[in-house]
PDB file of C-alpha atoms in Angstrom:
ATOM      1  CA  UNK A 143     -25.457  22.413  36.863  1.00 48.00           C
ATOM      2  CA  UNK A 144     -27.713  24.759  38.785  1.00 54.00           C
ATOM      3  CA  UNK A 145     -26.639  25.155  42.419  1.00 56.00           C
ATOM      4  CA  UNK A 146     -23.281  23.484  41.766  1.00 64.00           C
ATOM      5  CA  UNK A 147     -19.873  25.066  41.377  1.00 67.00           C
ATOM      6  CA  UNK A 148     -18.993  25.263  37.701  1.00 65.00           C
ATOM      7  CA  UNK A 149     -15.697  23.779  36.501  1.00 66.00           C
ATOM      8  CA  UNK A 150     -12.900  26.354  36.444  1.00 80.00           C
ATOM      9  CA  UNK A 151     -11.367  25.107  33.191  1.00 85.00           C
ATOM     10  CA  UNK A 152     -12.818  24.962  29.708  1.00 89.00           C
ATOM     11  CA  UNK A 153     -10.984  24.238  26.493  1.00 91.00           C
ATOM     12  CA  UNK A 154     -13.500  26.255  24.507  1.00 91.00           C
ATOM     13  CA  UNK A 155     -13.190  29.292  26.790  1.00 90.00           C
ATOM     14  CA  UNK A 156      -9.469  29.434  26.054  1.00 92.00           C
ATOM     15  CA  UNK A 157      -9.888  29.592  22.271  1.00 93.00           C
ATOM     16  CA  UNK A 158     -10.020  33.248  21.214  1.00 93.00           C
ATOM     17  CA  UNK A 159      -9.428  33.800  17.477  1.00 92.00           C
ATOM     18  CA  UNK A 160      -8.483  37.424  18.188  1.00 92.00           C
ATOM     19  CA  UNK A 161      -5.481  36.252  20.212  1.00 93.00           C
ATOM     20  CA  UNK A 162      -4.298  33.818  17.538  1.00 93.00           C
ATOM     21  CA  UNK A 163      -0.717  34.644  16.427  1.00 94.00           C
ATOM     22  CA  UNK A 164      -0.648  35.352  12.707  1.00 95.00           C
ATOM     23  CA  UNK A 165       2.608  33.413  12.407  1.00 96.00           C
ATOM     24  CA  UNK A 166       0.838  30.306  13.710  1.00 95.00           C
ATOM     25  CA  UNK A 167      -1.821  30.640  11.013  1.00 94.00           C
ATOM     26  CA  UNK A 168       0.765  31.145   8.290  1.00 95.00           C
ATOM     27  CA  UNK A 169       2.770  28.114   9.443  1.00 96.00           C
ATOM     28  CA  UNK A 170      -0.067  25.713   8.632  1.00 96.00           C
ATOM     29  CA  UNK A 171      -0.860  27.014   5.129  1.00 94.00           C
ATOM     30  CA  UNK A 172       1.795  24.952   3.269  1.00 95.00           C
ATOM     31  CA  UNK A 173       0.863  21.788   5.170  1.00 96.00           C
ATOM     32  CA  UNK A 174      -1.613  19.006   4.545  1.00 96.00           C
ATOM     33  CA  UNK A 175      -2.569  15.758   6.198  1.00 97.00           C
ATOM     34  CA  UNK A 176       0.480  13.586   5.567  1.00 97.00           C
ATOM     35  CA  UNK A 177       3.138  16.307   5.821  1.00 98.00           C
ATOM     36  CA  UNK A 178       6.381  15.423   7.604  1.00 98.00           C
ATOM     37  CA  UNK A 179       8.123  17.507  10.263  1.00 98.00           C
ATOM     38  CA  UNK A 180      11.497  16.822  11.850  1.00 96.00           C
ATOM     39  CA  UNK A 181      12.154  15.881  15.481  1.00 95.00           C
ATOM     40  CA  UNK A 182       8.620  16.023  16.893  1.00 97.00           C
ATOM     41  CA  UNK A 183       8.095  15.924  20.659  1.00 97.00           C
ATOM     42  CA  UNK A 184       7.538  12.620  22.422  1.00 97.00           C
ATOM     43  CA  UNK A 185       5.263  13.217  25.397  1.00 97.00           C
ATOM     44  CA  UNK A 186       2.452  11.317  27.119  1.00 97.00           C
ATOM     45  CA  UNK A 187       1.000  10.665  30.580  1.00 97.00           C
ATOM     46  CA  UNK A 188       2.077   7.543  32.479  1.00 97.00           C
ATOM     47  CA  UNK A 189       2.295   5.995  35.936  1.00 97.00           C
ATOM     48  CA  UNK A 190       5.779   5.172  37.220  1.00 96.00           C
ATOM     49  CA  UNK A 191       4.329   2.329  39.291  1.00 97.00           C
ATOM     50  CA  UNK A 192       2.887   0.636  36.211  1.00 97.00           C
ATOM     51  CA  UNK A 193       5.185   1.340  33.236  1.00 97.00           C
ATOM     52  CA  UNK A 194       4.498  -0.455  29.946  1.00 97.00           C
ATOM     53  CA  UNK A 195       6.702   0.823  27.110  1.00 97.00           C
ATOM     54  CA  UNK A 196      10.513   0.683  27.353  1.00 96.00           C
ATOM     55  CA  UNK A 197      10.609   4.495  27.272  1.00 96.00           C
ATOM     56  CA  UNK A 198       8.218   4.592  30.225  1.00 97.00           C
ATOM     57  CA  UNK A 199      10.264   2.060  32.174  1.00 96.00           C
ATOM     58  CA  UNK A 200      13.391   4.172  31.728  1.00 95.00           C
ATOM     59  CA  UNK A 201      11.481   7.294  32.803  1.00 96.00           C
ATOM     60  CA  UNK A 202       9.977   5.508  35.827  1.00 96.00           C
ATOM     61  CA  UNK A 203      13.405   5.248  37.434  1.00 93.00           C
ATOM     62  CA  UNK A 204      14.266   8.909  36.890  1.00 94.00           C
ATOM     63  CA  UNK A 205      13.758  11.962  39.077  1.00 93.00           C
ATOM     64  CA  UNK A 206      11.071  13.216  36.680  1.00 93.00           C
ATOM     65  CA  UNK A 207       8.725  10.282  37.280  1.00 95.00           C
ATOM     66  CA  UNK A 208       6.781  12.113  39.997  1.00 95.00           C
ATOM     67  CA  UNK A 209       5.374  14.469  37.342  1.00 95.00           C
ATOM     68  CA  UNK A 210       3.292  11.690  35.787  1.00 96.00           C
ATOM     69  CA  UNK A 211       4.272  12.959  32.332  1.00 97.00           C
ATOM     70  CA  UNK A 212       6.858  11.295  30.094  1.00 97.00           C
ATOM     71  CA  UNK A 213       8.606  14.015  28.083  1.00 96.00           C
ATOM     72  CA  UNK A 214      11.686  12.826  26.212  1.00 96.00           C
ATOM     73  CA  UNK A 215      14.205  15.640  25.758  1.00 93.00           C
ATOM     74  CA  UNK A 216      17.175  13.895  24.123  1.00 93.00           C
ATOM     75  CA  UNK A 217      16.838  14.081  20.339  1.00 92.00           C
ATOM     76  CA  UNK A 218      18.468  10.691  19.800  1.00 93.00           C
ATOM     77  CA  UNK A 219      15.725   9.096  21.915  1.00 94.00           C
ATOM     78  CA  UNK A 220      12.892  10.726  19.957  1.00 95.00           C
ATOM     79  CA  UNK A 221      11.571   9.808  16.502  1.00 96.00           C
ATOM     80  CA  UNK A 222      13.463  11.384  13.621  1.00 94.00           C
ATOM     81  CA  UNK A 223      10.253  12.554  11.954  1.00 97.00           C
ATOM     82  CA  UNK A 224       6.598  13.083  12.699  1.00 98.00           C
ATOM     83  CA  UNK A 225       3.651  12.706  10.321  1.00 98.00           C
ATOM     84  CA  UNK A 226       0.839  15.249  10.578  1.00 98.00           C
ATOM     85  CA  UNK A 227      -2.416  13.269  10.723  1.00 97.00           C
ATOM     86  CA  UNK A 228      -4.867  16.133  11.312  1.00 97.00           C
ATOM     87  CA  UNK A 229      -7.258  16.616   8.392  1.00 94.00           C
ATOM     88  CA  UNK A 230      -6.092  19.315   6.004  1.00 95.00           C
ATOM     89  CA  UNK A 231      -9.184  21.494   6.449  1.00 94.00           C
ATOM     90  CA  UNK A 232      -8.764  21.412  10.256  1.00 95.00           C
ATOM     91  CA  UNK A 233      -5.061  22.059   9.874  1.00 95.00           C
ATOM     92  CA  UNK A 234      -5.294  25.123   7.626  1.00 94.00           C
ATOM     93  CA  UNK A 235      -8.684  26.554   8.784  1.00 93.00           C
ATOM     94  CA  UNK A 236      -9.266  29.187   6.124  1.00 88.00           C
ATOM     95  CA  UNK A 237     -12.120  30.760   8.101  1.00 88.00           C
ATOM     96  CA  UNK A 238     -12.213  31.673  11.786  1.00 92.00           C
ATOM     97  CA  UNK A 239      -9.721  29.368  13.534  1.00 93.00           C
ATOM     98  CA  UNK A 240     -11.169  27.009  16.144  1.00 95.00           C
ATOM     99  CA  UNK A 241      -8.589  24.210  16.455  1.00 96.00           C
ATOM    100  CA  UNK A 242      -5.320  25.212  18.167  1.00 96.00           C
ATOM    101  CA  UNK A 243      -3.763  21.746  18.038  1.00 97.00           C
ATOM    102  CA  UNK A 244      -2.626  19.279  15.414  1.00 97.00           C
ATOM    103  CA  UNK A 245      -1.768  15.633  15.969  1.00 98.00           C
ATOM    104  CA  UNK A 246       1.526  14.090  14.944  1.00 98.00           C
ATOM    105  CA  UNK A 247       2.411  10.390  14.677  1.00 98.00           C
ATOM    106  CA  UNK A 248       6.010   9.256  15.248  1.00 98.00           C
ATOM    107  CA  UNK A 249       7.889   8.106  12.145  1.00 98.00           C
ATOM    108  CA  UNK A 250      10.775   5.652  12.361  1.00 96.00           C
ATOM    109  CA  UNK A 251      12.634   3.029  10.333  1.00 95.00           C
ATOM    110  CA  UNK A 252      11.158  -0.446  10.751  1.00 93.00           C
ATOM    111  CA  UNK A 253      13.226  -3.464   9.774  1.00 90.00           C
ATOM    112  CA  UNK A 254      11.219  -6.626   9.144  1.00 82.00           C
ATOM    113  CA  UNK A 255      11.132  -9.726   6.977  1.00 80.00           C
ATOM    114  CA  UNK A 256      10.042  -9.406   3.344  1.00 80.00           C
ATOM    115  CA  UNK A 257       6.552 -10.724   4.037  1.00 78.00           C
ATOM    116  CA  UNK A 258       5.914  -8.245   6.853  1.00 82.00           C
ATOM    117  CA  UNK A 259       7.277  -5.330   4.824  1.00 85.00           C
ATOM    118  CA  UNK A 260       5.060  -6.279   1.880  1.00 80.00           C
ATOM    119  CA  UNK A 261       2.005  -6.448   4.138  1.00 79.00           C
ATOM    120  CA  UNK A 262       2.723  -2.984   5.530  1.00 86.00           C
ATOM    121  CA  UNK A 263       3.234  -1.557   2.050  1.00 85.00           C
ATOM    122  CA  UNK A 264      -0.140  -2.970   1.035  1.00 76.00           C
ATOM    123  CA  UNK A 265      -1.803  -1.722   4.217  1.00 72.00           C
ATOM    124  CA  UNK A 266      -2.823  -5.290   5.046  1.00 66.00           C
ATOM    125  CA  UNK A 267      -2.932  -6.506   8.649  1.00 62.00           C
ATOM    126  CA  UNK A 268      -1.045  -3.575  10.216  1.00 77.00           C
ATOM    127  CA  UNK A 269      -3.569  -0.750  10.328  1.00 81.00           C
ATOM    128  CA  UNK A 270      -1.499   1.213  12.829  1.00 91.00           C
ATOM    129  CA  UNK A 271       1.670   1.187  10.667  1.00 93.00           C
ATOM    130  CA  UNK A 272       1.508   3.413   7.586  1.00 94.00           C
ATOM    131  CA  UNK A 273       4.279   3.164   4.998  1.00 95.00           C
ATOM    132  CA  UNK A 274       5.900   6.591   4.521  1.00 97.00           C
ATOM    133  CA  UNK A 275       7.248   6.876   0.976  1.00 96.00           C
ATOM    134  CA  UNK A 276       8.320  10.527   0.896  1.00 97.00           C
ATOM    135  CA  UNK A 277      11.690   9.876   2.553  1.00 96.00           C
ATOM    136  CA  UNK A 278      14.799   8.318   1.088  1.00 94.00           C
ATOM    137  CA  UNK A 279      14.811   4.638   2.015  1.00 89.00           C
ATOM    138  CA  UNK A 280      16.646   3.878   5.285  1.00 90.00           C
ATOM    139  CA  UNK A 281      19.684   1.590   5.395  1.00 87.00           C
ATOM    140  CA  UNK A 282      17.397  -1.283   6.375  1.00 85.00           C
ATOM    141  CA  UNK A 283      13.631  -1.744   6.266  1.00 90.00           C
ATOM    142  CA  UNK A 284      11.112   1.000   5.503  1.00 95.00           C
ATOM    143  CA  UNK A 285       9.874   4.225   7.068  1.00 96.00           C
ATOM    144  CA  UNK A 286       6.560   3.901   8.912  1.00 96.00           C
ATOM    145  CA  UNK A 287       4.269   6.268  10.773  1.00 97.00           C
ATOM    146  CA  UNK A 288       2.963   4.611  13.935  1.00 97.00           C
ATOM    147  CA  UNK A 289      -0.661   5.603  14.464  1.00 96.00           C
ATOM    148  CA  UNK A 290      -0.809   4.117  17.968  1.00 95.00           C
ATOM    149  CA  UNK A 291       0.626   7.324  19.426  1.00 97.00           C
ATOM    150  CA  UNK A 292      -0.702  10.708  18.284  1.00 97.00           C
ATOM    151  CA  UNK A 293       1.035  13.601  20.025  1.00 97.00           C
ATOM    152  CA  UNK A 294      -0.835  16.942  20.168  1.00 97.00           C
ATOM    153  CA  UNK A 295       1.139  20.097  19.422  1.00 97.00           C
ATOM    154  CA  UNK A 296      -0.137  23.651  19.266  1.00 97.00           C
ATOM    155  CA  UNK A 297       0.022  25.145  15.812  1.00 97.00           C
ATOM    156  CA  UNK A 298       2.493  27.722  17.089  1.00 97.00           C
ATOM    157  CA  UNK A 299       5.028  24.893  17.467  1.00 97.00           C
ATOM    158  CA  UNK A 300       5.082  24.635  13.668  1.00 97.00           C
ATOM    159  CA  UNK A 301       6.372  28.195  13.193  1.00 97.00           C
ATOM    160  CA  UNK A 302       9.801  28.141  11.572  1.00 96.00           C
ATOM    161  CA  UNK A 303       9.887  24.357  11.265  1.00 95.00           C
ATOM    162  CA  UNK A 304      10.570  22.979   7.780  1.00 94.00           C
ATOM    163  CA  UNK A 305       8.128  20.411   6.443  1.00 96.00           C
ATOM    164  CA  UNK A 306       8.090  18.052   3.488  1.00 97.00           C
ATOM    165  CA  UNK A 307       5.722  15.690   1.723  1.00 97.00           C
ATOM    166  CA  UNK A 308       5.193  12.422   3.535  1.00 97.00           C
ATOM    167  CA  UNK A 309       4.277  10.435   0.440  1.00 97.00           C
ATOM    168  CA  UNK A 310       5.612  10.121  -3.078  1.00 96.00           C
ATOM    169  CA  UNK A 311       2.143  10.067  -4.670  1.00 95.00           C
ATOM    170  CA  UNK A 312      -1.552  10.506  -3.894  1.00 95.00           C
ATOM    171  CA  UNK A 313      -1.973   6.791  -3.227  1.00 93.00           C
ATOM    172  CA  UNK A 314       0.044   7.245  -0.040  1.00 94.00           C
ATOM    173  CA  UNK A 315      -2.204  10.025   1.234  1.00 95.00           C
ATOM    174  CA  UNK A 316      -5.270   7.923   0.429  1.00 92.00           C
ATOM    175  CA  UNK A 317      -3.786   4.970   2.307  1.00 91.00           C
ATOM    176  CA  UNK A 318      -3.153   7.170   5.357  1.00 94.00           C
ATOM    177  CA  UNK A 319      -6.762   8.355   5.308  1.00 92.00           C
ATOM    178  CA  UNK A 320      -8.076   4.788   5.165  1.00 87.00           C
ATOM    179  CA  UNK A 321      -5.761   3.590   7.936  1.00 89.00           C
ATOM    180  CA  UNK A 322      -6.665   6.504  10.203  1.00 91.00           C
ATOM    181  CA  UNK A 323     -10.350   5.728   9.702  1.00 86.00           C
ATOM    182  CA  UNK A 324      -9.768   2.059  10.513  1.00 79.00           C
ATOM    183  CA  UNK A 325      -7.846   3.003  13.651  1.00 80.00           C
ATOM    184  CA  UNK A 326     -10.642   5.073  15.189  1.00 78.00           C
ATOM    185  CA  UNK A 327     -13.737   3.420  13.686  1.00 73.00           C
ATOM    186  CA  UNK A 328     -13.706  -0.169  14.877  1.00 72.00           C
ATOM    187  CA  UNK A 329     -16.539  -2.441  13.782  1.00 80.00           C
ATOM    188  CA  UNK A 330     -18.059  -4.873  16.245  1.00 86.00           C
ATOM    189  CA  UNK A 331     -18.662  -8.451  15.123  1.00 92.00           C
ATOM    190  CA  UNK A 332     -20.266 -11.443  16.774  1.00 94.00           C
ATOM    191  CA  UNK A 333     -17.786 -13.485  18.771  1.00 94.00           C
ATOM    192  CA  UNK A 334     -18.313 -16.475  16.476  1.00 95.00           C
ATOM    193  CA  UNK A 335     -17.158 -14.350  13.515  1.00 95.00           C
ATOM    194  CA  UNK A 336     -14.136 -13.083  15.390  1.00 92.00           C
ATOM    195  CA  UNK A 337     -13.065 -16.536  16.578  1.00 94.00           C
ATOM    196  CA  UNK A 338     -13.970 -18.727  13.612  1.00 95.00           C
ATOM    197  CA  UNK A 339     -13.662 -16.469  10.558  1.00 95.00           C
ATOM    198  CA  UNK A 340     -11.661 -13.322  11.237  1.00 91.00           C
ATOM    199  CA  UNK A 341      -8.924 -14.902  13.358  1.00 91.00           C
ATOM    200  CA  UNK A 342      -8.290 -17.914  11.087  1.00 94.00           C
ATOM    201  CA  UNK A 343      -8.326 -15.722   7.958  1.00 93.00           C
ATOM    202  CA  UNK A 344      -5.752 -13.332   9.382  1.00 87.00           C
ATOM    203  CA  UNK A 345      -3.580 -16.294  10.390  1.00 89.00           C
ATOM    204  CA  UNK A 346      -3.835 -17.612   6.829  1.00 90.00           C
ATOM    205  CA  UNK A 347      -2.839 -14.259   5.324  1.00 86.00           C
ATOM    206  CA  UNK A 348       0.184 -14.038   7.597  1.00 81.00           C
ATOM    207  CA  UNK A 349       1.277 -17.529   6.616  1.00 86.00           C
ATOM    208  CA  UNK A 350       0.879 -16.716   2.923  1.00 86.00           C
ATOM    209  CA  UNK A 351       2.798 -13.459   3.331  1.00 79.00           C
ATOM    210  CA  UNK A 352       5.703 -15.395   4.807  1.00 78.00           C
ATOM    211  CA  UNK A 353       5.621 -18.187   2.244  1.00 83.00           C
ATOM    212  CA  UNK A 354       5.197 -15.957  -0.809  1.00 81.00           C
ATOM    213  CA  UNK A 355       7.162 -13.003   0.627  1.00 75.00           C
ATOM    214  CA  UNK A 356       4.211 -10.761  -0.135  1.00 70.00           C
ATOM    215  CA  UNK A 357       4.112 -11.691  -3.834  1.00 79.00           C
ATOM    216  CA  UNK A 358       0.740 -13.432  -3.822  1.00 85.00           C
ATOM    217  CA  UNK A 359      -1.995 -11.908  -6.038  1.00 90.00           C
ATOM    218  CA  UNK A 360      -4.350 -11.181  -3.107  1.00 91.00           C
ATOM    219  CA  UNK A 361      -4.715  -7.401  -2.834  1.00 87.00           C
ATOM    220  CA  UNK A 362      -7.691  -7.268  -0.482  1.00 87.00           C
ATOM    221  CA  UNK A 363      -9.940  -9.577   1.493  1.00 92.00           C
ATOM    222  CA  UNK A 364     -13.575  -8.920   2.283  1.00 93.00           C
ATOM    223  CA  UNK A 365     -16.182 -10.532   4.493  1.00 95.00           C
ATOM    224  CA  UNK A 366     -19.751 -11.053   3.284  1.00 96.00           C
ATOM    225  CA  UNK A 367     -22.236 -11.702   6.075  1.00 95.00           C
ATOM    226  CA  UNK A 368     -25.831 -12.823   5.973  1.00 93.00           C
ATOM    227  CA  UNK A 369     -28.261 -10.781   8.119  1.00 90.00           C
ATOM    228  CA  UNK A 370     -25.973  -8.670  10.344  1.00 91.00           C
ATOM    229  CA  UNK A 371     -22.506  -8.399  11.901  1.00 93.00           C
ATOM    230  CA  UNK A 372     -23.749  -9.186  15.404  1.00 93.00           C
ATOM    231  CA  UNK A 373     -26.242 -11.892  14.393  1.00 93.00           C
ATOM    232  CA  UNK A 374     -24.825 -13.502  11.246  1.00 95.00           C
ATOM    233  CA  UNK A 375     -26.694 -16.180   9.346  1.00 94.00           C
ATOM    234  CA  UNK A 376     -23.653 -17.153   7.294  1.00 96.00           C
ATOM    235  CA  UNK A 377     -20.214 -15.848   6.338  1.00 97.00           C
ATOM    236  CA  UNK A 378     -18.140 -15.883   3.171  1.00 97.00           C
ATOM    237  CA  UNK A 379     -14.550 -14.747   2.709  1.00 97.00           C
ATOM    238  CA  UNK A 380     -13.956 -12.939  -0.597  1.00 97.00           C
ATOM    239  CA  UNK A 381     -10.402 -12.824  -1.955  1.00 95.00           C
ATOM    240  CA  UNK A 382      -9.859  -9.907  -4.348  1.00 94.00           C
ATOM    241  CA  UNK A 383      -7.073 -10.464  -6.869  1.00 94.00           C
ATOM    242  CA  UNK A 384      -4.944  -8.359  -9.192  1.00 91.00           C
ATOM    243  CA  UNK A 385      -3.745 -11.352 -11.236  1.00 92.00           C
ATOM    244  CA  UNK A 386      -4.463 -15.036 -11.786  1.00 93.00           C
ATOM    245  CA  UNK A 387      -4.505 -17.288  -8.724  1.00 93.00           C
ATOM    246  CA  UNK A 388      -2.228 -20.297  -9.112  1.00 93.00           C
ATOM    247  CA  UNK A 389      -3.842 -23.750  -8.777  1.00 94.00           C
ATOM    248  CA  UNK A 390      -1.598 -24.557  -5.799  1.00 94.00           C
ATOM    249  CA  UNK A 391      -2.603 -21.414  -3.916  1.00 95.00           C
ATOM    250  CA  UNK A 392      -6.283 -21.946  -4.700  1.00 96.00           C
ATOM    251  CA  UNK A 393      -6.073 -25.506  -3.369  1.00 96.00           C
ATOM    252  CA  UNK A 394      -4.228 -24.299  -0.282  1.00 95.00           C
ATOM    253  CA  UNK A 395      -6.967 -21.792   0.534  1.00 96.00           C
ATOM    254  CA  UNK A 396      -9.800 -24.246  -0.129  1.00 97.00           C
ATOM    255  CA  UNK A 397      -8.162 -26.855   2.118  1.00 96.00           C
ATOM    256  CA  UNK A 398      -7.877 -24.189   4.811  1.00 96.00           C
ATOM    257  CA  UNK A 399     -11.544 -23.327   4.371  1.00 97.00           C
ATOM    258  CA  UNK A 400     -12.707 -26.939   4.757  1.00 96.00           C
ATOM    259  CA  UNK A 401     -10.972 -27.162   8.123  1.00 95.00           C
ATOM    260  CA  UNK A 402     -12.203 -23.805   9.420  1.00 96.00           C
ATOM    261  CA  UNK A 403     -15.728 -24.363   8.073  1.00 96.00           C
ATOM    262  CA  UNK A 404     -16.073 -27.572  10.060  1.00 95.00           C
ATOM    263  CA  UNK A 405     -15.061 -25.831  13.289  1.00 96.00           C
ATOM    264  CA  UNK A 406     -17.337 -22.857  12.555  1.00 96.00           C
ATOM    265  CA  UNK A 407     -20.269 -25.162  11.802  1.00 95.00           C
ATOM    266  CA  UNK A 408     -19.817 -26.831  15.174  1.00 96.00           C
ATOM    267  CA  UNK A 409     -20.081 -23.360  16.730  1.00 95.00           C
ATOM    268  CA  UNK A 410     -23.337 -22.678  14.876  1.00 95.00           C
ATOM    269  CA  UNK A 411     -22.057 -20.652  11.918  1.00 96.00           C
ATOM    270  CA  UNK A 412     -22.350 -21.701   8.293  1.00 96.00           C
ATOM    271  CA  UNK A 413     -19.471 -20.530   6.078  1.00 97.00           C
ATOM    272  CA  UNK A 414     -19.769 -20.478   2.301  1.00 97.00           C
ATOM    273  CA  UNK A 415     -17.013 -21.559  -0.077  1.00 97.00           C
ATOM    274  CA  UNK A 416     -14.521 -18.672  -0.479  1.00 97.00           C
ATOM    275  CA  UNK A 417     -14.944 -16.516  -3.545  1.00 97.00           C
ATOM    276  CA  UNK A 418     -11.977 -15.561  -5.721  1.00 97.00           C
ATOM    277  CA  UNK A 419     -12.632 -12.518  -7.882  1.00 96.00           C
ATOM    278  CA  UNK A 420     -10.566 -10.111  -9.949  1.00 95.00           C
ATOM    279  CA  UNK A 421     -10.820  -6.455  -8.989  1.00 91.00           C
ATOM    280  CA  UNK A 422     -11.790  -5.804 -12.598  1.00 93.00           C
ATOM    281  CA  UNK A 423     -14.800  -8.105 -12.263  1.00 95.00           C
ATOM    282  CA  UNK A 424     -16.092  -7.059  -8.840  1.00 94.00           C
ATOM    283  CA  UNK A 425     -18.980  -4.608  -9.135  1.00 95.00           C
ATOM    284  CA  UNK A 426     -19.230  -1.485  -7.003  1.00 94.00           C
ATOM    285  CA  UNK A 427     -22.413  -2.853  -5.421  1.00 94.00           C
ATOM    286  CA  UNK A 428     -20.668  -6.091  -4.452  1.00 95.00           C
ATOM    287  CA  UNK A 429     -17.669  -4.210  -3.066  1.00 93.00           C
ATOM    288  CA  UNK A 430     -19.871  -1.974  -0.900  1.00 92.00           C
ATOM    289  CA  UNK A 431     -21.554  -5.051   0.586  1.00 93.00           C
ATOM    290  CA  UNK A 432     -18.229  -6.290   1.973  1.00 93.00           C
ATOM    291  CA  UNK A 433     -16.499  -5.568   5.255  1.00 90.00           C
ATOM    292  CA  UNK A 434     -12.842  -5.257   4.322  1.00 85.00           C
ATOM    293  CA  UNK A 435     -10.964  -7.639   6.528  1.00 78.00           C
ATOM    294  CA  UNK A 436      -8.310  -6.144   8.759  1.00 58.00           C
ATOM    295  CA  UNK A 437      -7.694  -7.731  12.144  1.00 43.00           C
ATOM    296  CA  UNK A 438      -6.592  -4.443  13.679  1.00 43.00           C
ATOM    297  CA  UNK A 439      -9.809  -2.626  12.784  1.00 41.00           C
ATOM    298  CA  UNK A 440     -12.320  -5.209  14.030  1.00 42.00           C
ATOM    299  CA  UNK A 441     -13.353  -5.866  17.620  1.00 41.00           C
ATOM    300  CA  UNK A 442     -15.488  -8.703  19.013  1.00 42.00           C
ATOM    301  CA  UNK A 443     -18.817  -7.939  20.646  1.00 42.00           C
ATOM    302  CA  UNK A 444     -17.684  -9.358  23.988  1.00 36.00           C
TER     303      UNK A 444
END
């Protein structure tokens, strides 16, 4: 930027480890990715002329709207809990500290039908909603962390605030890690895959979740593509099972495939007969060749 005026603000210039309060460092030591804190802040930038969320619409009519920042003060209007989503190593920073902020996702009770609840518990189809199992079950529904909104807080905010485990076992922490990765690492697929394979498959899974109330044996669904994601030669949907597939359900899926395959073929894509395989039989090599199917983590190439 020779000859130009340099910017007056720099995030890096404001990070001085020598000025780091010791209490702020100590506050992060008991925490890990997936820890819960009570009554986190709810703050984000918005435009009063173009409000989207109900909270924003309420703020847009207030005297604080001119600030351009929604900051909810009333505790009853904020989430009861927040889930720390920052990686544990970045949270604790055993060496020289470099990251003053952590990110927190709002946690609230979600009431839904049995099929939807089962899908969320399995981490299927709702990448942005992570089932929080470390809290006593609410009166209705389940606790979820909503990964669509990650609020930054300085580590000093954590001083003196009690925290607790967000999950009852390690499976919960692993599920959070996978869902966070899916939220920020979206794969691009050819439009024909998005329209004629991904979309219809997700619709099928939602129908099955409603009909079977989440008690079907399908634990994961993968997509096997010939050649590449953006220039596929063929596609095959792989249903991974944790128990035997009933004849009725198998027939239902194959009938669905015949209909979708005909439409896909007309669009220039060949789809192979779906594969049904037990998790015990699927090899590691075969599993690595699949793109795990989650509508929220895929994006079309257009």
